[in-house]
Short mmCIF file of C-alpha atoms and ligand atoms in Angstrom, two decimals:
data_model
loop_
_atom_site.label_atom_id
_atom_site.label_comp_id
_atom_site.label_asym_id
_atom_site.label_seq_id
_atom_site.Cartn_x
_atom_site.Cartn_y
_atom_site.Cartn_z
CA UNK U 1 0.31 0.12 -0.01
CA UNK U 2 1.44 3.47 -0.37
CA UNK U 3 1.67 6.45 1.77
CA UNK U 4 1.78 10.01 1.45
CA UNK U 5 4.87 11.54 3.29
CA UNK U 6 4.07 15.17 3.76
CA UNK U 7 6.51 18.12 5.45
CA UNK U 8 4.80 20.85 7.04
CA UNK U 9 5.29 23.29 4.28
CA UNK U 10 4.19 26.71 4.53
CA UNK U 11 1.85 29.04 2.84
CA UNK U 12 0.68 27.55 -0.69
CA UNK U 13 0.83 29.76 -3.06
CA UNK U 14 0.64 30.23 -6.81
CA UNK U 15 -1.77 28.80 -9.55
CA UNK U 16 -3.38 25.48 -9.76
CA UNK U 17 -6.16 24.48 -12.37
CA UNK U 18 -8.99 21.78 -11.34
CA UNK U 19 -9.89 18.57 -13.07
CA UNK U 20 -13.23 17.16 -14.83
CA UNK U 21 -15.85 16.60 -12.40
CA UNK U 22 -15.46 12.52 -11.11
CA UNK U 23 -18.87 12.17 -9.79
CA UNK U 24 -20.50 14.01 -13.27
CA UNK U 25 -17.83 12.01 -15.59
CA UNK U 26 -19.23 8.08 -13.51
CA UNK U 27 -22.34 8.55 -14.26
CA UNK U 28 -22.18 10.42 -18.10
CA UNK U 29 -19.92 7.11 -18.62
CA UNK U 30 -22.42 4.58 -17.63
CA UNK U 31 -25.02 6.80 -19.49
CA UNK U 32 -23.23 5.82 -23.42
CA UNK U 33 -24.57 2.48 -22.53
CA UNK U 34 -28.15 4.01 -23.69
CA UNK U 35 -26.75 4.21 -27.07
CA UNK U 36 -24.89 2.02 -30.28
CA UNK U 37 -23.44 4.70 -31.32
CA UNK U 38 -19.92 6.27 -30.31
CA UNK U 39 -19.94 9.29 -27.78
CA UNK U 40 -16.85 11.46 -26.74
CA UNK U 41 -16.26 12.40 -23.89
CA UNK U 42 -13.79 14.91 -22.22
CA UNK U 43 -11.62 16.59 -19.68
CA UNK U 44 -11.28 13.36 -18.35
CA UNK U 45 -9.91 12.90 -14.87
CA UNK U 46 -7.73 10.23 -14.68
CA UNK U 47 -8.74 8.32 -11.56
CA UNK U 48 -8.92 5.08 -10.29
CA UNK U 49 -12.59 5.34 -10.24
CA UNK U 50 -12.41 6.55 -13.86
CA UNK U 51 -10.45 3.40 -14.84
CA UNK U 52 -12.74 0.55 -13.38
CA UNK U 53 -15.40 2.56 -15.07
CA UNK U 54 -13.89 2.02 -18.34
CA UNK U 55 -13.67 -1.29 -17.39
CA UNK U 56 -17.11 -2.23 -16.42
CA UNK U 57 -18.28 -0.70 -20.14
CA UNK U 58 -15.77 -3.41 -21.58
CA UNK U 59 -17.26 -5.73 -19.53
CA UNK U 60 -21.04 -5.11 -21.37
CA UNK U 61 -18.86 -5.08 -24.62
CA UNK U 62 -18.26 -1.69 -24.94
CA UNK U 63 -15.52 -0.91 -27.17
CA UNK U 64 -13.94 1.66 -25.01
CA UNK U 65 -10.76 4.00 -25.17
CA UNK U 66 -8.88 6.20 -23.18
CA UNK U 67 -6.47 8.59 -24.10
CA UNK U 68 -5.14 10.74 -20.61
CA UNK U 69 -2.80 12.56 -22.47
CA UNK U 70 -5.52 15.11 -23.70
CA UNK U 71 -8.29 13.61 -20.74
CA UNK U 72 -10.50 12.10 -23.58
CA UNK U 73 -12.48 8.89 -23.45
CA UNK U 74 -13.82 7.46 -26.44
CA UNK U 75 -17.41 4.45 -25.61
CA UNK U 76 -18.74 2.85 -28.40
CA UNK U 77 -21.53 0.84 -27.14
CA UNK U 78 -22.05 -0.63 -30.35
CA UNK U 79 -20.90 -3.88 -29.20
CA UNK U 80 -22.87 -4.34 -25.60
CA UNK U 81 -24.44 -7.64 -25.65
CA UNK U 82 -24.15 -7.71 -21.79
CA UNK U 83 -26.38 -7.46 -18.74
CA UNK U 84 -24.35 -8.45 -15.52
CA UNK U 85 -21.94 -6.80 -13.68
CA UNK U 86 -19.00 -8.91 -12.81
CA UNK U 87 -18.96 -8.50 -8.70
CA UNK U 88 -15.36 -8.01 -8.42
CA UNK U 89 -15.56 -4.59 -10.75
CA UNK U 90 -18.79 -3.96 -8.47
CA UNK U 91 -16.99 -4.43 -4.83
CA UNK U 92 -13.87 -2.46 -6.13
CA UNK U 93 -16.78 1.23 -7.17
CA UNK U 94 -20.17 1.73 -5.29
CA UNK U 95 -21.44 3.72 -8.46
CA UNK U 96 -21.05 0.86 -10.49
CA UNK U 97 -24.73 0.98 -9.80
CA UNK U 98 -25.31 4.07 -11.93
CA UNK U 99 -25.38 1.79 -14.68
CA UNK U 100 -28.34 -0.20 -13.64
CA UNK U 101 -30.27 2.18 -14.69
CA UNK U 102 -29.01 2.63 -18.45
CA UNK U 103 -28.21 -1.26 -18.71
CA UNK U 104 -32.44 -1.76 -18.22
CA UNK U 105 -33.15 0.78 -20.83
CA UNK U 106 -30.72 -0.60 -22.84
CA UNK U 107 -30.88 -4.19 -22.92
CA UNK U 108 -34.00 -4.97 -20.98
CA UNK U 109 -31.99 -6.79 -18.15
CA UNK U 110 -29.47 -5.73 -15.62
CA UNK U 111 -27.61 -8.10 -12.83
CA UNK U 112 -25.64 -6.55 -10.49
CA UNK U 113 -23.91 -7.22 -7.38
CA UNK U 114 -25.17 -5.49 -4.12
CA UNK U 115 -22.95 -2.56 -4.37
CA UNK U 116 -22.54 -2.85 -0.29
CA UNK U 117 -21.72 -0.13 1.93
CA UNK U 118 -18.62 1.71 2.77
CA UNK U 119 -16.93 3.66 5.65
CA UNK U 120 -18.97 6.42 5.59
CA UNK U 121 -22.36 4.54 5.89
CA UNK U 122 -24.10 1.51 4.80
CA UNK U 123 -25.28 3.71 1.04
CA UNK U 124 -28.85 1.73 0.80
CA UNK U 125 -30.43 1.56 -2.55
CA UNK U 126 -33.98 0.83 -1.87
CA UNK U 127 -34.42 4.46 -3.55
CA UNK U 128 -33.17 3.47 -7.25
CA UNK U 129 -34.90 0.02 -6.71
CA UNK U 130 -37.94 1.44 -5.75
CA UNK U 131 -37.30 4.35 -9.32
CA UNK U 132 -36.94 1.63 -11.26
CA UNK U 133 -39.88 -0.81 -9.96
CA UNK U 134 -42.24 2.08 -10.45
CA UNK U 135 -41.04 2.79 -14.16
CA UNK U 136 -42.70 -0.88 -14.77
CA UNK U 137 -38.90 -3.13 -14.17
CA UNK U 138 -39.39 -6.59 -12.06
CA UNK U 139 -36.32 -6.26 -9.41
CA UNK U 140 -35.22 -9.41 -7.01
CA UNK U 141 -32.69 -9.00 -4.42
CA UNK U 142 -30.72 -10.32 -1.74
CA UNK U 143 -27.99 -9.94 0.17
CA UNK U 144 -25.54 -10.63 -2.68
CA UNK U 145 -26.76 -9.46 -6.31
CA UNK U 146 -30.04 -7.45 -7.23
CA UNK U 147 -31.51 -8.67 -11.06
CA UNK U 148 -33.68 -5.97 -13.15
CA UNK U 149 -36.05 -7.21 -15.96
CA UNK U 150 -38.25 -5.69 -18.08
CA UNK U 151 -40.28 -6.11 -21.39
CA UNK U 152 -40.77 -2.76 -22.18
CA UNK U 153 -40.04 0.71 -19.38
CA UNK U 154 -43.36 2.98 -18.60
CA UNK U 155 -42.77 6.62 -17.46
CA UNK U 156 -43.77 7.03 -14.05
CA UNK U 157 -44.19 9.99 -11.09
CA UNK U 158 -41.51 9.06 -8.65
CA UNK U 159 -41.45 10.84 -5.70
CA UNK U 160 -37.53 10.46 -3.89
CA UNK U 161 -38.38 9.57 -0.01
CA UNK U 162 -35.17 11.68 0.39
CA UNK U 163 -32.74 13.58 -2.61
CA UNK U 164 -30.19 10.98 -3.64
CA UNK U 165 -27.86 11.58 -6.61
CA UNK U 166 -27.01 7.95 -7.52
CA UNK U 167 -31.30 7.17 -7.95
CA UNK U 168 -31.83 10.60 -9.58
CA UNK U 169 -29.26 9.41 -12.19
CA UNK U 170 -30.43 6.09 -12.46
CA UNK U 171 -34.08 6.81 -12.58
CA UNK U 172 -33.33 9.61 -15.50
CA UNK U 173 -31.60 7.44 -17.16
CA UNK U 174 -33.79 4.76 -17.74
CA UNK U 175 -36.47 7.24 -17.97
CA UNK U 176 -34.53 8.81 -21.04
CA UNK U 177 -35.35 5.58 -23.23
CA UNK U 178 -39.32 4.55 -21.23
CA UNK U 179 -42.11 4.82 -23.00
CA UNK U 180 -44.71 8.18 -21.86
CA UNK U 181 -42.74 10.96 -19.27
CA UNK U 182 -41.39 10.44 -16.03
CA UNK U 183 -41.58 12.76 -13.09
CA UNK U 184 -39.18 12.52 -10.74
CA UNK U 185 -39.71 14.75 -7.30
CA UNK U 186 -37.88 15.46 -4.53
CA UNK U 187 -35.10 15.03 -6.67
CA UNK U 188 -31.38 15.98 -6.30
CA UNK U 189 -30.05 19.46 -7.82
CA UNK U 190 -26.39 18.93 -8.10
CA UNK U 191 -24.43 19.88 -10.82
CA UNK U 192 -23.60 16.96 -11.42
CA UNK U 193 -26.91 15.72 -12.44
CA UNK U 194 -27.51 19.14 -14.53
CA UNK U 195 -23.78 18.13 -16.17
CA UNK U 196 -25.57 14.34 -16.84
CA UNK U 197 -28.98 15.72 -18.31
CA UNK U 198 -27.20 17.92 -20.35
CA UNK U 199 -25.43 14.92 -21.70
CA UNK U 200 -28.61 12.67 -22.13
CA UNK U 201 -30.10 15.59 -23.65
CA UNK U 202 -27.47 15.98 -26.37
CA UNK U 203 -28.05 12.19 -26.77
CA UNK U 204 -32.17 12.97 -28.28
CA UNK U 205 -33.65 13.11 -24.90
CA UNK U 206 -35.65 15.29 -23.65
CA UNK U 207 -35.44 15.95 -20.11
CA UNK U 208 -35.79 19.16 -18.56
CA UNK U 209 -36.30 20.64 -14.35
CA UNK U 210 -32.52 19.18 -14.07
CA UNK U 211 -31.15 21.04 -11.01
CA UNK U 212 -34.66 21.96 -9.50
CA UNK U 213 -36.08 19.18 -7.33
CA UNK U 214 -38.76 18.01 -9.94
CA UNK U 215 -37.04 16.77 -13.26
CA UNK U 216 -39.80 15.53 -16.40
CA UNK U 217 -38.55 13.06 -18.80
CA UNK U 218 -40.28 12.32 -21.96
CA UNK U 219 -39.30 9.32 -23.18
CA UNK U 220 -37.58 8.54 -26.73
CA UNK U 221 -37.22 5.44 -28.67
CA UNK U 222 -33.56 5.79 -29.44
CA UNK U 223 -30.28 8.04 -28.84
CA UNK U 224 -27.54 8.58 -30.25
CA UNK U 225 -23.68 9.32 -29.52
CA UNK U 226 -22.56 12.76 -28.45
CA UNK U 227 -19.11 14.39 -27.49
CA UNK U 228 -19.50 16.51 -24.64
CA UNK U 229 -17.45 18.25 -22.08
CA UNK U 230 -17.57 17.58 -18.32
CA UNK U 231 -17.71 20.02 -15.46
CA UNK U 232 -14.62 20.81 -13.61
CA UNK U 233 -14.81 18.53 -10.10
CA UNK U 234 -16.41 21.66 -7.53
CA UNK U 235 -15.59 19.00 -4.30
CA UNK U 236 -11.20 19.67 -6.31
CA UNK U 237 -12.08 23.15 -5.86
CA UNK U 238 -13.21 23.42 -2.58
CA UNK U 239 -10.28 21.35 -0.98
CA UNK U 240 -7.67 23.66 -2.54
CA UNK U 241 -9.40 26.55 -1.49
CA UNK U 242 -9.09 24.99 1.86
CA UNK U 243 -5.32 24.27 1.13
CA UNK U 244 -4.86 27.88 0.83
CA UNK U 245 -6.70 28.84 3.69
CA UNK U 246 -5.48 26.89 5.90
CA UNK U 247 -2.07 27.24 4.80
CA UNK U 248 -2.39 30.58 5.22
CA UNK U 249 -1.38 31.21 1.35
CA UNK U 250 -3.22 32.93 -1.70
CA UNK U 251 -3.72 30.47 -4.47
CA UNK U 252 -5.58 31.75 -7.58
CA UNK U 253 -7.81 28.08 -8.66
CA UNK U 254 -7.90 28.19 -12.34
CA UNK U 255 -11.03 26.11 -13.96
CA UNK U 256 -13.56 26.71 -11.18
CA UNK U 257 -17.20 27.67 -11.19
CA UNK U 258 -17.96 29.75 -8.44
CA UNK U 259 -21.62 28.73 -8.53
CA UNK U 260 -21.07 25.39 -7.83
CA UNK U 261 -19.13 26.52 -4.72
CA UNK U 262 -21.29 28.95 -2.91
CA UNK U 263 -21.64 27.25 0.76
CA UNK U 264 -17.49 26.92 0.58
CA UNK U 265 -17.01 30.78 -0.30
CA UNK U 266 -19.81 31.65 2.32
CA UNK U 267 -18.00 29.53 4.91
CA UNK U 268 -14.54 30.56 4.09
CA UNK U 269 -15.95 34.09 4.01
CA UNK U 270 -17.19 33.65 7.93
CA UNK U 271 -13.85 32.22 8.66
CA UNK U 272 -12.14 35.74 7.64
CA UNK U 273 -10.28 34.20 4.42
CA UNK U 274 -10.76 36.73 0.91
CA UNK U 275 -12.26 35.05 -1.79
CA UNK U 276 -12.33 37.00 -4.77
CA UNK U 277 -13.76 35.78 -7.85
CA UNK U 278 -11.47 36.69 -10.63
CA UNK U 279 -11.19 36.73 -14.35
CA UNK U 280 -8.77 33.41 -14.37
CA UNK U 281 -10.22 31.78 -11.55
CA UNK U 282 -11.08 31.81 -8.00
CA UNK U 283 -8.76 33.14 -5.59
CA UNK U 284 -8.41 32.62 -2.21
CA UNK U 285 -6.56 33.93 0.64
CA UNK U 286 -5.93 33.15 3.86
CA UNK U 287 -3.48 35.09 5.16
CA UNK U 288 -4.77 38.88 5.44
CA UNK U 289 -6.72 38.26 8.79
CA UNK U 290 -6.56 35.79 11.23
CA UNK U 291 -9.36 33.04 10.71
CA UNK U 292 -11.87 32.53 13.37
CA UNK U 293 -14.21 29.59 14.13
CA UNK U 294 -17.67 29.16 12.59
CA UNK U 295 -20.43 25.69 12.05
CA UNK U 296 -21.03 23.60 9.42
CA UNK U 297 -24.36 21.96 8.30
CA UNK U 298 -23.87 19.88 5.84
CA UNK U 299 -26.93 19.61 2.89
CA UNK U 300 -28.24 18.03 -0.18
CA UNK U 301 -27.17 20.57 -3.24
CA UNK U 302 -27.62 24.25 -3.04
CA UNK U 303 -26.34 23.63 0.78
CA UNK U 304 -23.20 22.56 2.02
CA UNK U 305 -21.72 19.34 0.55
CA UNK U 306 -20.60 16.56 2.59
CA UNK U 307 -18.08 15.67 0.60
CA UNK U 308 -16.31 19.13 1.63
CA UNK U 309 -17.22 17.74 5.68
CA UNK U 310 -13.74 16.31 6.35
CA UNK U 311 -11.01 19.12 4.56
CA UNK U 312 -13.08 22.19 6.19
CA UNK U 313 -12.99 19.83 9.02
CA UNK U 314 -8.84 20.20 9.28
CA UNK U 315 -9.13 23.76 8.31
CA UNK U 316 -11.32 24.24 11.75
CA UNK U 317 -8.64 22.69 13.92
CA UNK U 318 -6.10 25.42 12.95
CA UNK U 319 -8.89 28.57 13.92
CA UNK U 320 -9.02 30.81 16.44
CA UNK U 321 -12.71 29.56 18.27
CA UNK U 322 -14.71 26.09 18.47
CA UNK U 323 -16.71 25.15 15.01
CA UNK U 324 -19.41 22.83 15.29
CA UNK U 325 -20.06 20.22 12.72
CA UNK U 326 -23.36 19.09 11.81
CA UNK U 327 -22.84 16.00 9.13
CA UNK U 328 -27.13 15.60 8.10
CA UNK U 329 -25.90 13.21 5.33
CA UNK U 330 -23.96 9.93 6.13
CA UNK U 331 -24.33 8.16 9.59
CA UNK U 332 -20.31 7.60 9.90
CA UNK U 333 -18.57 10.47 8.20
CA UNK U 334 -16.47 11.47 11.44
CA UNK U 335 -13.76 8.83 11.00
CA UNK U 336 -11.55 11.31 9.81
CA UNK U 337 -11.75 13.40 13.53
CA UNK U 338 -10.29 10.48 15.32
CA UNK U 339 -6.88 10.70 13.03
CA UNK U 340 -6.90 14.51 12.84
CA UNK U 341 -7.21 13.86 16.92
CA UNK U 342 -4.34 11.39 16.92
CA UNK U 343 -2.70 14.60 15.58
CA UNK U 344 -3.35 16.63 18.25
CA UNK U 345 -6.87 18.23 17.20
CA UNK U 346 -8.52 17.17 19.44
CA UNK U 347 -11.99 16.88 18.76
CA UNK U 348 -15.22 15.45 20.26
CA UNK U 349 -18.02 13.51 18.38
CA UNK U 350 -20.91 12.93 19.02
CA UNK U 351 -23.60 10.90 17.25
CA UNK U 352 -23.57 13.72 14.01
CA UNK U 353 -22.23 16.69 15.57
CA UNK U 354 -18.38 17.08 15.95
CA UNK U 355 -17.19 20.24 17.71
CA UNK U 356 -13.59 21.20 17.30
CA UNK U 357 -11.69 23.72 19.33
CA UNK U 358 -9.46 25.48 17.24
CA UNK U 359 -6.18 26.65 17.67
CA UNK U 360 -5.20 25.69 21.19
CA UNK U 361 -2.15 24.50 20.05
CA UNK U 362 -0.82 22.99 16.84
CA UNK U 363 -1.06 20.33 14.83
CA UNK U 364 1.29 17.86 15.70
CA UNK U 365 2.59 15.50 12.63
CA UNK U 366 2.29 11.82 13.20
CA UNK U 367 0.75 8.91 11.31
CA UNK U 368 -2.82 8.68 10.09
CA UNK U 369 -5.08 6.37 7.70
CA UNK U 370 -7.01 7.33 5.23
CA UNK U 371 -10.24 6.28 5.80
CA UNK U 372 -12.23 7.92 2.63
CA UNK U 373 -11.26 10.06 -0.35
CA UNK U 374 -12.44 13.07 1.59
CA UNK U 375 -10.65 11.65 4.97
CA UNK U 376 -7.88 11.34 2.95
CA UNK U 377 -7.50 14.63 1.43
CA UNK U 378 -8.37 16.24 4.62
CA UNK U 379 -5.75 14.60 6.46
CA UNK U 380 -3.08 15.87 3.86
CA UNK U 381 -3.82 19.21 4.59
CA UNK U 382 -3.80 19.38 8.01
CA UNK U 383 0.02 17.65 7.14
CA UNK U 384 0.40 20.70 5.45
CA UNK U 385 0.67 22.61 8.76
CA UNK U 386 1.24 19.98 11.45
CA UNK U 387 4.67 20.29 13.64
CA UNK U 388 7.03 18.03 11.67
CA UNK U 389 6.02 15.03 9.74
CA UNK U 390 2.43 13.64 8.38
CA UNK U 391 2.17 10.04 7.26
CA UNK U 392 -1.08 9.11 5.27
CA UNK U 393 -1.65 6.14 4.44
CA UNK U 394 -3.85 3.87 1.93
CA UNK U 395 -3.40 6.38 -0.47
CA UNK U 396 -5.81 4.73 -3.21
CA UNK U 397 -9.09 6.66 -2.03
CA UNK U 398 -7.42 9.54 -2.42
CA UNK U 399 -5.82 8.59 -6.09
CA UNK U 400 -9.75 7.42 -6.54
CA UNK U 401 -10.99 11.19 -6.85
CA UNK U 402 -8.05 13.67 -6.98
CA UNK U 403 -6.20 13.35 -10.08
CA UNK U 404 -2.48 14.15 -9.31
CA UNK U 405 -3.53 15.48 -5.65
CA UNK U 406 0.56 15.59 -4.95
CA UNK U 407 1.55 17.15 -7.80
CA UNK U 408 -0.62 19.80 -7.84
CA UNK U 409 -0.11 20.86 -4.05
CA UNK U 410 3.44 20.29 -4.21
CA UNK U 411 3.55 23.25 -7.41
CA UNK U 412 2.33 25.40 -4.85
CA UNK U 413 4.88 24.63 -2.35
CA UNK U 414 4.04 21.67 -0.34
CA UNK U 415 5.90 19.13 0.65
CA UNK U 416 4.82 16.06 -0.58
CA UNK U 417 6.61 12.44 -1.41
CA UNK U 418 4.58 9.37 -2.27
CA UNK U 419 6.09 6.32 -0.80
CA UNK U 420 4.68 2.78 -1.97
CA UNK U 421 5.64 0.49 0.54
C1 LIG W 1 -23.18 11.39 -4.38
O1 LIG W 1 -22.89 9.50 -4.10
C2 LIG W 1 -21.56 10.54 -4.46
N1 LIG W 1 -20.95 9.57 -5.24
C3 LIG W 1 -21.14 10.92 -3.52
O2 LIG W 1 -19.94 10.92 -3.46
C4 LIG W 1 -21.47 11.89 -1.92
O3 LIG W 1 -21.44 11.92 -1.07
C5 LIG W 1 -23.07 11.76 -2.26
O4 LIG W 1 -23.45 11.16 -4.00
C6 LIG W 1 -23.95 12.95 -1.26
O5 LIG W 1 -23.33 14.13 -2.36
C7 LIG W 1 -21.25 9.70 -6.56
O6 LIG W 1 -21.69 10.87 -7.28
C8 LIG W 1 -20.36 8.67 -6.99
P1 LIG W 1 -27.21 9.95 -2.08
P2 LIG W 1 -24.17 8.63 -3.68
O7 LIG W 1 -27.79 8.66 -2.88
O8 LIG W 1 -25.60 8.90 -5.18
C9 LIG W 1 -29.15 8.26 1.35
C10 LIG W 1 -17.23 11.59 -3.19
O9 LIG W 1 -16.61 11.24 -2.17
N2 LIG W 1 -29.64 7.11 0.64
O10 LIG W 1 -27.21 11.39 -2.59
O11 LIG W 1 -24.37 7.17 -3.31
C11 LIG W 1 -28.18 7.63 1.65
O12 LIG W 1 -27.51 6.59 2.98
C12 LIG W 1 -18.60 10.61 -2.55
O13 LIG W 1 -16.92 11.43 -3.81
C13 LIG W 1 -31.21 6.35 0.93
O14 LIG W 1 -31.52 6.06 1.87
O15 LIG W 1 -25.32 9.58 -2.22
C14 LIG W 1 -27.25 8.80 1.97
O16 LIG W 1 -27.82 8.98 3.53
C15 LIG W 1 -18.81 9.80 -1.55
N3 LIG W 1 -31.21 5.14 -0.27
C16 LIG W 1 -27.93 10.02 1.57
O17 LIG W 1 -28.54 8.95 0.80
C17 LIG W 1 -30.74 5.33 -1.21
O18 LIG W 1 -31.59 4.73 -2.14
C18 LIG W 1 -27.55 10.53 0.27
O19 LIG W 1 -27.20 9.29 -0.28
C19 LIG W 1 -29.50 5.66 -2.08
C20 LIG W 1 -29.34 7.13 -0.82
#
């Protein structure tokens, strides 16, 4: 297993460019199953999760050409002739489950292993199942697998008890080829949903309302190939904004979309950071004022993103005063708190709340472990300002979701090396 060795690095200064969004490109790649024509996707980040999605599409019979030099993936769905995704691929990445809807719509069947939980929660799929059943699918599931078959998907009204991102995406993709109209109520509103809907509409789908809580999909007979550039990754954007603040640096974050990170901008400003929307990107300065505590509550978009909770908590361990962090999305997303406490952060966790005392004393480098990709990123950021050396193990989590994370940070003045055990 590989680890990052992070030395206390001083203020990060310079500019960094954001890669394409992991959580947009994965459902978009899954959506290429809906057509037997060729799709070209640009600004694809080089990530482990993208590699796994390529393997999944190949296992179904698609032709997949990855050209990471220019961040392009070309997918030819004409050869898709299977309806089963092997367990060894599903267990590598939960987002494999996003293929269920498109596979059902394309082939009339989908046999996928239960995606199972992960470290941040048990990650149920009941809303995905509810939506696909609502479109007429017969679904049988046991502890190990989910089997869905349907003669013809038919549009219907689907109410999501929770605005699940994945369920909204799965249902929207399946409904694109259903007979009649589907309305998803209490839909997720994330920018990645909008990017997926834009991709599907370029394929010939008829989707309205993506980005709101009500999405209307008028099914069509056939979807064709298309070309699409993936939106920038708003969580990578937020992570580098926090990197500038926690190191009291001055960083210009290029290829970012300010409108996708409003809650993170607001909370950084509450802490005393200076954030300017400049022509070339978002400029974040943590060096102009003393940074102070603030409170965070994670919510579905447009609320504060749960994926930014861990990186932001790292910042809160270094500011004046005690902050409260309320995680409302996932039931077990505070494992980084224990690792930060090993560095001296003295965080108290009580159910869905974490109480983060600020800069009583500086963090001290030690050996810590990444438990998920956002927790791993948080620990690296903490290591940039901790006294001495911090070793972050299990960095494969980080490499799943952040393209060239170490190189981008080092280009801003960080002192990180990668060691393969
Ligand atoms: C997506 O996961 C993202 N992953 C996650 O990012 C992100 O944290 C999450 O949305 C929330 O924004 C991808 O897009 C690949 P959900 P997803 O369904 O779709 C409950 C990262 O770090 N729920 O919106 O799985 C669930 O238990 C990853 O990049 C049900 O109850 O998230 C959770 O409490 C981590 N039943 C809440 O909804 C269901 O059928 C949010 O889950 C589905 C979900």
